[in-house]
Coordinates of C-alpha atoms and ligand atoms in Angstrom, one line a residue:
M248 CA -72.8 2.4 -107.6
T249 CA -70.6 2.6 -104.6
H250 CA -68.9 -0.5 -103.7
A251 CA -68.8 -1.9 -100.3
V252 CA -65.9 -4.1 -101.1
E253 CA -63.5 -3.7 -104.0
V254 CA -60.5 -6.2 -104.6
H255 CA -58.0 -6.0 -107.5
G256 CA -55.3 -8.4 -108.2
L257 CA -55.5 -10.0 -104.9
T258 CA -52.9 -12.7 -104.2
K259 CA -52.1 -14.7 -100.9
V260 CA -49.2 -17.2 -100.5
Y261 CA -49.2 -19.0 -97.3
G262 CA -45.9 -20.3 -95.8
R263 CA -42.5 -20.0 -97.6
G264 CA -40.0 -22.3 -99.4
A265 CA -41.1 -25.9 -100.0
T266 CA -44.4 -25.7 -98.0
Q267 CA -45.6 -22.6 -99.9
V268 CA -49.2 -22.7 -100.8
T269 CA -50.6 -20.2 -103.2
A270 CA -54.3 -19.7 -102.1
L271 CA -55.4 -16.5 -104.1
R272 CA -53.8 -15.7 -107.6
G273 CA -55.2 -12.4 -108.6
V274 CA -58.7 -12.0 -107.4
E275 CA -61.0 -9.3 -108.8
L276 CA -64.2 -8.7 -107.0
G277 CA -66.8 -5.8 -106.3
V278 CA -69.8 -6.0 -104.1
P279 CA -72.1 -3.0 -104.2
S280 CA -73.1 -1.4 -100.9
G281 CA -76.2 -3.0 -99.3
S282 CA -76.2 -6.1 -101.5
L283 CA -75.8 -9.7 -100.7
A284 CA -73.1 -11.6 -102.6
M285 CA -72.4 -15.2 -102.4
I286 CA -69.0 -16.9 -103.1
V287 CA -69.1 -20.5 -104.2
G288 CA -66.3 -23.0 -105.6
P289 CA -64.8 -26.2 -104.7
S290 CA -63.0 -27.1 -101.4
G291 CA -59.6 -25.5 -101.1
C292 CA -60.2 -22.8 -104.0
G293 CA -59.6 -19.8 -101.6
K294 CA -63.0 -18.8 -100.4
T295 CA -62.0 -18.6 -96.6
T296 CA -58.7 -16.9 -97.4
L297 CA -60.5 -14.3 -99.5
I298 CA -63.2 -13.4 -97.0
S299 CA -60.5 -13.4 -94.3
V300 CA -58.6 -10.7 -96.1
V301 CA -61.7 -8.6 -96.8
A302 CA -62.6 -8.7 -93.2
G303 CA -59.0 -7.5 -92.2
I304 CA -58.3 -10.7 -90.4
L305 CA -55.6 -11.9 -92.7
D306 CA -52.9 -9.7 -94.7
P307 CA -52.8 -10.3 -98.4
S308 CA -49.5 -10.9 -100.2
E309 CA -50.3 -8.4 -103.0
G310 CA -53.2 -6.6 -104.4
A311 CA -55.5 -3.9 -103.4
C312 CA -58.5 -4.3 -101.1
R313 CA -61.0 -1.5 -100.3
V314 CA -63.5 -2.2 -97.8
L315 CA -66.0 0.4 -96.8
G316 CA -63.5 2.9 -98.2
A317 CA -60.4 1.9 -96.4
D318 CA -57.8 -0.7 -96.8
P319 CA -57.5 -2.8 -93.7
A320 CA -54.2 -4.2 -94.7
K321 CA -52.6 -0.6 -94.6
M322 CA -53.9 0.3 -91.1
A323 CA -51.8 -0.1 -88.0
D324 CA -52.8 -2.9 -85.7
L325 CA -54.8 -1.0 -83.3
D326 CA -56.6 0.9 -85.8
R327 CA -57.4 -2.1 -87.6
T328 CA -58.7 -3.9 -84.7
A329 CA -60.9 -0.7 -83.9
W330 CA -62.1 -0.6 -87.4
R331 CA -63.1 -4.2 -87.6
A332 CA -64.9 -4.1 -84.1
R333 CA -67.0 -1.2 -85.4
N334 CA -67.7 -2.2 -88.8
V335 CA -67.4 -5.9 -89.5
G336 CA -69.1 -9.0 -88.2
F337 CA -67.7 -12.4 -89.0
V338 CA -69.4 -15.9 -88.9
F339 CA -66.5 -18.4 -88.9
Q340 CA -66.7 -21.8 -90.5
Q341 CA -66.0 -23.4 -87.3
F342 CA -68.3 -20.9 -85.2
N343 CA -65.3 -20.1 -82.7
L344 CA -67.5 -19.8 -79.8
L345 CA -65.9 -19.3 -76.3
P346 CA -66.8 -22.5 -74.5
T347 CA -66.9 -20.9 -71.1
L348 CA -69.2 -18.2 -71.9
T349 CA -73.0 -18.8 -72.3
A350 CA -74.9 -18.2 -75.6
A351 CA -76.0 -14.6 -74.7
E352 CA -72.5 -13.8 -73.4
N353 CA -70.9 -15.2 -76.7
A354 CA -73.4 -13.1 -78.7
A355 CA -72.5 -10.0 -76.7
V356 CA -68.9 -10.0 -77.2
P357 CA -68.7 -7.5 -80.0
L358 CA -70.7 -5.0 -77.9
M359 CA -68.4 -5.6 -74.8
I360 CA -65.5 -4.8 -77.2
L361 CA -67.2 -1.6 -78.1
G362 CA -67.4 -0.6 -74.5
W363 CA -71.0 -1.5 -73.7
E364 CA -71.9 -2.1 -70.2
W365 CA -72.3 -5.8 -69.6
D366 CA -76.1 -6.1 -68.7
T367 CA -77.1 -4.0 -71.6
A368 CA -74.8 -5.9 -74.0
V369 CA -76.2 -9.3 -72.7
A370 CA -79.8 -8.1 -73.1
E371 CA -79.2 -6.9 -76.6
A372 CA -77.6 -10.2 -77.4
R373 CA -80.6 -11.9 -75.9
A374 CA -83.0 -10.1 -78.5
A375 CA -80.6 -10.9 -81.4
L376 CA -80.8 -14.6 -80.2
D377 CA -84.5 -14.6 -80.1
R378 CA -84.7 -13.2 -83.6
L379 CA -82.7 -16.4 -84.6
G380 CA -85.1 -18.7 -82.9
L381 CA -83.1 -19.3 -79.8
A382 CA -85.4 -17.6 -77.1
G383 CA -84.8 -19.3 -73.8
R384 CA -81.3 -20.8 -74.9
G385 CA -79.3 -17.5 -73.8
D386 CA -78.1 -19.1 -70.7
S387 CA -76.9 -22.4 -72.2
L388 CA -73.1 -23.0 -72.8
P389 CA -72.2 -23.9 -76.4
S390 CA -71.5 -27.6 -75.2
E391 CA -75.2 -27.8 -74.2
L392 CA -76.4 -26.5 -77.8
S393 CA -76.7 -28.6 -81.1
G394 CA -74.5 -27.8 -83.9
G395 CA -77.3 -25.6 -85.8
Q396 CA -78.0 -23.8 -82.5
Q397 CA -74.4 -23.0 -82.0
Q398 CA -74.2 -21.7 -85.7
R399 CA -77.1 -19.3 -84.8
V400 CA -75.3 -18.1 -81.9
A401 CA -72.3 -17.3 -84.2
I402 CA -74.7 -15.5 -86.5
A403 CA -76.3 -13.4 -83.7
R404 CA -72.8 -12.5 -82.6
A405 CA -72.0 -11.3 -86.1
L406 CA -75.1 -9.2 -86.3
V407 CA -75.5 -7.8 -82.6
H408 CA -73.3 -4.6 -83.2
R409 CA -75.1 -3.6 -86.4
P410 CA -72.0 -3.6 -88.6
R411 CA -71.9 -2.3 -92.0
L412 CA -70.3 -5.5 -93.5
V413 CA -71.0 -9.2 -92.4
V414 CA -68.9 -11.9 -93.8
C415 CA -70.2 -15.4 -93.3
D416 CA -68.3 -18.7 -93.9
E417 CA -70.9 -21.5 -94.7
P418 CA -73.5 -19.9 -92.3
T419 CA -76.2 -22.5 -93.0
S420 CA -74.0 -25.7 -93.1
A421 CA -75.4 -27.0 -89.9
L422 CA -79.0 -25.9 -90.3
D423 CA -81.9 -27.7 -91.7
H424 CA -83.7 -26.5 -94.7
D425 CA -86.4 -24.2 -92.8
T426 CA -83.9 -22.8 -90.3
G427 CA -81.4 -22.1 -93.1
Q428 CA -84.1 -20.4 -95.2
H429 CA -85.3 -18.3 -92.0
V430 CA -81.6 -17.2 -91.3
M431 CA -81.3 -16.0 -95.0
E432 CA -84.4 -14.1 -94.7
L433 CA -83.2 -12.4 -91.7
F434 CA -80.0 -11.5 -93.6
R435 CA -81.9 -10.1 -96.3
E436 CA -84.0 -8.2 -94.1
V437 CA -81.3 -6.6 -92.3
A438 CA -79.4 -6.0 -95.5
D439 CA -82.3 -4.2 -97.0
R440 CA -83.3 -2.3 -93.9
H441 CA -79.7 -1.1 -92.7
E442 CA -77.8 -1.0 -95.8
L443 CA -75.7 -3.8 -94.5
T444 CA -73.5 -5.5 -97.1
L445 CA -73.2 -9.3 -96.8
V446 CA -70.6 -11.6 -98.3
V447 CA -71.6 -15.2 -97.8
V448 CA -69.4 -18.3 -98.6
T449 CA -71.6 -21.2 -99.4
H450 CA -72.1 -24.7 -100.7
D451 CA -75.9 -24.6 -100.0
A452 CA -77.7 -24.4 -103.3
R453 CA -80.9 -24.0 -101.5
I454 CA -79.9 -20.4 -100.5
Y455 CA -78.6 -19.2 -103.8
R456 CA -81.9 -17.3 -104.5
F457 CA -81.2 -15.0 -101.7
A458 CA -78.1 -13.5 -103.5
D459 CA -78.0 -10.4 -105.5
R460 CA -75.0 -12.0 -107.3
I461 CA -73.0 -15.2 -107.1
F462 CA -69.3 -15.2 -107.7
R463 CA -67.7 -18.7 -108.5
M464 CA -64.2 -19.1 -107.6
D465 CA -61.7 -21.8 -108.8
D466 CA -58.1 -22.3 -107.9
G467 CA -57.7 -19.0 -106.4
R468 CA -59.5 -16.7 -108.7
V469 CA -63.0 -15.4 -109.3
V470 CA -63.8 -17.0 -112.7
E471 CA -67.3 -16.0 -113.3
S472 CA -70.4 -14.3 -111.7
H473 CA -74.1 -14.3 -112.4
V474 CA -77.4 -13.2 -111.0
P475 CA -79.2 -16.2 -109.6
E476 CA -82.4 -17.6 -111.2
E477 CA -85.6 -17.0 -109.0
A478 CA -83.8 -14.2 -107.1
V479 CA -85.9 -13.1 -104.0
A480 CA -84.3 -9.6 -104.1
Ligands
ATP712 N1 -53.1 -21.1 -92.6 C1 -52.6 -21.7 -93.8 N2 -51.4 -22.1 -93.9 C2 -51.1 -22.8 -95.3 N3 -52.0 -23.2 -96.2 C3 -53.2 -22.7 -96.0 C4 -53.8 -22.1 -94.8 N4 -55.0 -21.7 -94.9 C5 -55.4 -22.3 -96.1 N5 -54.4 -22.7 -96.6 C6 -54.5 -23.4 -98.1 O1 -54.8 -22.4 -99.0 C7 -55.9 -23.1 -100.0 C8 -57.2 -22.3 -99.8 O2 -57.7 -22.6 -98.4 P1 -59.3 -22.0 -98.1 O3 -59.3 -22.2 -96.6 O4 -59.2 -20.4 -98.5 O5 -60.1 -22.7 -99.1 P2 -61.7 -22.8 -99.0 O6 -62.2 -22.4 -100.5 O7 -62.3 -22.1 -98.0 O8 -62.1 -24.4 -98.7 P3 -63.3 -25.1 -98.1 O9 -64.5 -25.2 -98.8 O10 -62.8 -26.4 -97.8 O11 -63.5 -24.4 -96.7 C9 -56.0 -24.5 -99.5 O12 -55.0 -25.3 -100.5 C10 -55.4 -24.5 -98.2 O13 -54.8 -25.8 -98.0
MG713 MG1 -63.3 -22.4 -96.2

């Protein structure tokens, strides 16, 4: 089985001296290509740190990380930016939408980075918003949208360029039950159809059944993994 994500002995220490914080202390993780992995664990255990390293947003302190056959930490900055733009989608815990761009323009950003022409990119982004139940809201600014609507714009942005890996930090935290289930169904469908690999951090037990495997973290380590009961896959 090929792994889209393979992590060995990963450590991350933030800061130095007296303010030093060890966020990861030897993480082992393997996520098969085309599967949906969830990462659960208490606040502060290192979930966001781990997926930031996997997505090539943050450098680890030590350890090996193979993501889609490459190690982002070993790439030159420009290569890494290009690699990420082509292959990775990221749903941030705080959404990180640009306040002066409309919903459709926000969702189109990854396509613009890849050099798509503006109108085509925004049209494609509108289609992605439609699939997330946001038809007709493409021209709204983030400040004009509810939290759950903003979260779905962030999800559209993570999927719009059809990356091979999507990393999501609590993607259903602002969604009601039905919308959360719908978003996860969409994730599963895209994963199954396009061989997309998904790594989803969550506290939301209502979506566990969408996972192929659930990894539990505690204090900077992956301490256990299991296949969920009632899995939909
Ligand atoms: N930029 C940073 N500088 C210093 N310490 C940090 C930084 N980011 C995170 N930490 C610390 O690293 C540890 C892990 O943080 P992380 O954000 O990965 O946790 P988490 O599991 O995502 O938590 P939550 O469920 O609350 O989002 C925490 O102790 C946190 O305070
Ligand atoms: Mg977090």
